[in-house]
Amino acid sequence: MVIIFEQFVLKKMKRKIHYKILTVIALLIIAGNNYAQKFSATVDKTVVGQYDRFQAYFTFEGADVNSVRNFRAPSFNGFRVLSGPNQSTSMQIINGKVSGSLTYSYILQPTGIGDFTITSATIDYAGKTYRTDPLRMRVEKGTPQQQKESNGGYSNDELAKNVFIAAEANKTRAQLGEQITVTYKLYTKLNISSPQITKLPSYEGFWAEEIGPIQNINFDIGMYKGERYRVAKIKQVALFPSKTGTLSVTPFELNIPVIVKKKRQSGNDAFDQFFNDSFFGRTETVDFKARSNTIKVEVEPLPGGAPASYNGAVGNFNFKAEVDKNNVATNESVTLRLTLSGSGNIKLLKMPEPQLPGGLEKYEPKSIDNVNSNGGVISGQKIVDYLIVPRAAGDKEIPPIEFTYFNPSSKKYVTLKSQPIKLNVRQGVGGEETASQGFSKEDVKLLNEDIRYIKTSNYKLDRRQEVTLIKPWFWTSLIVPFFALVGVVTYKRRQDKLSGNVQLMRYQKADKAARKRLKLSKAALDTNKISEFYSELSFALFGYLEDKLGIQKSVFTLEGAIAELSRRNVDTNLIERVKRIAERCEYVRFAPQGETSTSANEIYDEAVKVIIELDNVLASKKGRR
């Protein structure tokens, strides 16, 4: 038995020696080569089952891989991209000569059965374009049981114990309108690559304000149910319930590439045993879909007995009213500023409207929201400015302005009241007082020259003999006002119709709002703010879908928008393009480092085309209805 074991050890040592010799020979061959540039494509297997996952690699080899530009991915028709492009670089120096390789890899899964071709990928290097050879793939019929085999021998249950998402709410019982902070954390014991969003949570029954967004995933050591994990916060959102009862926050789903060690194969083959040695660290990447838990929140109604000045504010606020000056002349403007500050649903708050005494005229207010989310609490300021013009001289007093809110900590309604504001209005230069105190501008009109006197001077009047002809300008002066009146009436009716139908107004203005957002995203792209560019582009696409499809922001989800487009018989290819752009924008929040301005330009152009095509399709279908 000892002799057999010694023979086995000798064989293994010989194989290691042979392996080292072959390695040295290979290095010598590489050292003698001229390091010609080469761009090639490979896959880890060319025959796969319909439920299998496999990797495709596009590798450029040359002396200066940092000069590679404009990688253009091939068409993956017949396959679903689960991850990629994932970029890796390696460098080596042999006999003073530098060489390296740059690899773009993808994790793919078939969408059908049969023969497929992955077309050529291209890159630019030193003024030349390099192209890979097409890859021919065969997809055979398989069964769902193959899923475990494609996970490297690890079952979904095994992966779920080591990689998962936990959704945590700071409270599960709240008052109507009270902030609830939901945090999504990624826990892992395994090595993972960049996650990709497959499904966003929906917040039906809530008004949602995202906190962040979180640009990079930073892992720390943490405990979960008594076990040690690496943990990272991946998403945080503030929710304000808009209705009572039991409300649910649906799960957040990510597709996570997990790097696992290949399990040893059974058998007594000495060659397999040698390469299964831990020295080689054989690993592979498998995709795992992580799904967070569902959060249920009990929302209680606000207590009765609310003051008349209450209009739905919940939180903790301060309120003040002030003017920029107290001594003014007639027809001189004064700014009345109402400032509301504190924590709560700032954007949803409705300011009280000031009641002005006679002789003061106010114009439409201008509102400014300054919102921040430091510490996970939505807080800030809402400022409303009224322009007031005194029309009559005298001492004026703006009565106190009341603002009422509900404080969830004390469970009480709190009424804040400003001090009365006094204005000393003196008569302005350039005319007499034009209105009596106590009358508004609509009650009194000034007739500047009420009576004209009869002239008594002697005038010699001559009778005109020539015939007066009607000039062309006379007809013009009759016809132009008529058509102008028709145009004004038509425009007014259209505006009244839009004002009475909020959904129609949103529909009409959807493309205008989208163009405005697209301009913001383009400005961010021009300044190389890639993350901000994708955020604005996402807002443009989601805002357009909300307005065009008549979906409220509080209940909007990408899946709901896709379902509505399908219901309206929009082409499936166009729907897939919409979904791909939306998911790409969300993905950058987790892995913005790999993004380039070139790929951002491409996704921007594609988003503009998609919005234009959607607008044409939806307009034509609306016209047919």
mmCIF file of N, CA and C in Angstrom, residues 376-418:
data_model
loop_
_atom_site.group_PDB
_atom_site.id
_atom_site.type_symbol
_atom_site.label_atom_id
_atom_site.label_comp_id
_atom_site.label_asym_id
_atom_site.label_seq_id
_atom_site.Cartn_x
_atom_site.Cartn_y
_atom_site.Cartn_z
ATOM 1 N N GLY A 376 -31.730 60.083 6.569
ATOM 2 C CA GLY A 376 -32.892 59.280 6.218
ATOM 3 C C GLY A 376 -34.221 59.932 6.516
ATOM 4 N N VAL A 377 -34.230 61.214 6.924
ATOM 5 C CA VAL A 377 -35.476 61.930 7.227
ATOM 6 C C VAL A 377 -35.663 63.033 6.194
ATOM 7 N N ILE A 378 -36.839 63.069 5.566
ATOM 8 C CA ILE A 378 -37.144 64.103 4.579
ATOM 9 C C ILE A 378 -37.456 65.398 5.320
ATOM 10 N N SER A 379 -36.685 66.435 5.036
ATOM 11 C CA SER A 379 -36.876 67.727 5.684
ATOM 12 C C SER A 379 -36.534 68.822 4.688
ATOM 13 N N GLY A 380 -36.716 70.082 5.125
ATOM 14 C CA GLY A 380 -36.380 71.182 4.239
ATOM 15 C C GLY A 380 -37.285 72.371 4.441
ATOM 16 N N GLN A 381 -37.450 73.154 3.370
ATOM 17 C CA GLN A 381 -38.244 74.374 3.406
ATOM 18 C C GLN A 381 -39.177 74.448 2.211
ATOM 19 N N LYS A 382 -40.332 75.047 2.422
ATOM 20 C CA LYS A 382 -41.211 75.461 1.328
ATOM 21 C C LYS A 382 -41.409 76.956 1.484
ATOM 22 N N ILE A 383 -41.056 77.700 0.454
ATOM 23 C CA ILE A 383 -41.144 79.165 0.473
ATOM 24 C C ILE A 383 -42.133 79.608 -0.593
ATOM 25 N N VAL A 384 -43.090 80.454 -0.198
ATOM 26 C CA VAL A 384 -44.074 80.992 -1.130
ATOM 27 C C VAL A 384 -44.017 82.513 -1.053
ATOM 28 N N ASP A 385 -43.783 83.163 -2.200
ATOM 29 C CA ASP A 385 -43.710 84.626 -2.273
ATOM 30 C C ASP A 385 -44.930 85.176 -2.998
ATOM 31 N N TYR A 386 -45.625 86.126 -2.341
ATOM 32 C CA TYR A 386 -46.743 86.847 -2.953
ATOM 33 C C TYR A 386 -46.284 88.268 -3.273
ATOM 34 N N LEU A 387 -46.575 88.722 -4.476
ATOM 35 C CA LEU A 387 -46.317 90.111 -4.845
ATOM 36 C C LEU A 387 -47.586 90.905 -4.553
ATOM 37 N N ILE A 388 -47.478 91.911 -3.683
ATOM 38 C CA ILE A 388 -48.623 92.723 -3.256
ATOM 39 C C ILE A 388 -48.379 94.163 -3.682
ATOM 40 N N VAL A 389 -49.422 94.784 -4.266
ATOM 41 C CA VAL A 389 -49.337 96.176 -4.712
ATOM 42 C C VAL A 389 -50.434 96.980 -4.023
ATOM 43 N N PRO A 390 -50.073 97.960 -3.146
ATOM 44 C CA PRO A 390 -51.088 98.831 -2.541
ATOM 45 C C PRO A 390 -51.648 99.800 -3.575
ATOM 46 N N ARG A 391 -52.976 99.912 -3.639
ATOM 47 C CA ARG A 391 -53.614 100.824 -4.581
ATOM 48 C C ARG A 391 -54.197 102.052 -3.885
ATOM 49 N N ALA A 392 -54.289 102.024 -2.558
ATOM 50 C CA ALA A 392 -54.847 103.150 -1.821
ATOM 51 C C ALA A 392 -53.965 103.457 -0.626
ATOM 52 N N ALA A 393 -53.823 104.740 -0.323
ATOM 53 C CA ALA A 393 -52.980 105.168 0.793
ATOM 54 C C ALA A 393 -53.687 104.929 2.121
ATOM 55 N N GLY A 394 -52.873 104.831 3.189
ATOM 56 C CA GLY A 394 -53.419 104.639 4.531
ATOM 57 C C GLY A 394 -52.675 103.552 5.272
ATOM 58 N N ASP A 395 -53.090 103.310 6.521
ATOM 59 C CA ASP A 395 -52.497 102.233 7.327
ATOM 60 C C ASP A 395 -53.252 100.927 7.050
ATOM 61 N N LYS A 396 -52.521 99.932 6.611
ATOM 62 C CA LYS A 396 -53.116 98.627 6.282
ATOM 63 C C LYS A 396 -52.549 97.564 7.231
ATOM 64 N N GLU A 397 -53.368 96.548 7.496
ATOM 65 C CA GLU A 397 -52.917 95.462 8.364
ATOM 66 C C GLU A 397 -53.328 94.123 7.767
ATOM 67 N N ILE A 398 -52.314 93.281 7.517
ATOM 68 C CA ILE A 398 -52.577 91.914 7.055
ATOM 69 C C ILE A 398 -52.802 91.062 8.289
ATOM 70 N N PRO A 399 -53.990 90.432 8.420
ATOM 71 C CA PRO A 399 -54.292 89.671 9.638
ATOM 72 C C PRO A 399 -53.388 88.452 9.777
ATOM 73 N N PRO A 400 -53.278 87.889 11.001
ATOM 74 C CA PRO A 400 -52.431 86.697 11.212
ATOM 75 C C PRO A 400 -52.814 85.550 10.280
ATOM 76 N N ILE A 401 -51.793 84.804 9.858
ATOM 77 C CA ILE A 401 -51.984 83.653 8.959
ATOM 78 C C ILE A 401 -51.747 82.389 9.768
ATOM 79 N N GLU A 402 -52.682 81.440 9.671
ATOM 80 C CA GLU A 402 -52.596 80.214 10.458
ATOM 81 C C GLU A 402 -52.167 79.027 9.596
ATOM 82 N N PHE A 403 -51.300 78.175 10.184
ATOM 83 C CA PHE A 403 -50.914 76.901 9.554
ATOM 84 C C PHE A 403 -51.010 75.812 10.615
ATOM 85 N N THR A 404 -51.738 74.735 10.310
ATOM 86 C CA THR A 404 -51.947 73.640 11.255
ATOM 87 C C THR A 404 -51.360 72.347 10.698
ATOM 88 N N TYR A 405 -50.680 71.594 11.547
ATOM 89 C CA TYR A 405 -50.135 70.294 11.162
ATOM 90 C C TYR A 405 -50.390 69.293 12.274
ATOM 91 N N PHE A 406 -50.282 68.004 11.925
ATOM 92 C CA PHE A 406 -50.419 66.937 12.914
ATOM 93 C C PHE A 406 -49.036 66.423 13.266
ATOM 94 N N ASN A 407 -48.715 66.406 14.572
ATOM 95 C CA ASN A 407 -47.415 65.922 15.046
ATOM 96 C C ASN A 407 -47.569 64.462 15.473
ATOM 97 N N PRO A 408 -46.981 63.490 14.716
ATOM 98 C CA PRO A 408 -47.156 62.072 15.067
ATOM 99 C C PRO A 408 -46.482 61.685 16.373
ATOM 100 N N SER A 409 -45.503 62.468 16.837
ATOM 101 C CA SER A 409 -44.838 62.141 18.101
ATOM 102 C C SER A 409 -45.751 62.414 19.282
ATOM 103 N N SER A 410 -46.416 63.570 19.274
ATOM 104 C CA SER A 410 -47.311 63.917 20.381
ATOM 105 C C SER A 410 -48.752 63.516 20.122
ATOM 106 N N LYS A 411 -49.045 63.050 18.884
ATOM 107 C CA LYS A 411 -50.407 62.649 18.500
ATOM 108 C C LYS A 411 -51.393 63.814 18.647
ATOM 109 N N LYS A 412 -50.925 65.031 18.352
ATOM 110 C CA LYS A 412 -51.780 66.205 18.505
ATOM 111 C C LYS A 412 -51.674 67.104 17.268
ATOM 112 N N TYR A 413 -52.742 67.893 17.057
ATOM 113 C CA TYR A 413 -52.718 68.933 16.035
ATOM 114 C C TYR A 413 -52.082 70.183 16.630
ATOM 115 N N VAL A 414 -51.200 70.790 15.865
ATOM 116 C CA VAL A 414 -50.500 71.989 16.318
ATOM 117 C C VAL A 414 -50.811 73.119 15.345
ATOM 118 N N THR A 415 -51.266 74.263 15.863
ATOM 119 C CA THR A 415 -51.576 75.420 15.016
ATOM 120 C C THR A 415 -50.531 76.504 15.248
ATOM 121 N N LEU A 416 -49.884 76.923 14.169
ATOM 122 C CA LEU A 416 -48.903 78.008 14.207
ATOM 123 C C LEU A 416 -49.542 79.248 13.612
ATOM 124 N N LYS A 417 -49.325 80.394 14.243
ATOM 125 C CA LYS A 417 -49.967 81.635 13.797
ATOM 126 C C LYS A 417 -48.915 82.727 13.701
ATOM 127 N N SER A 418 -48.899 83.423 12.564
ATOM 128 C CA SER A 418 -47.961 84.527 12.378
ATOM 129 C C SER A 418 -48.474 85.784 13.074
#
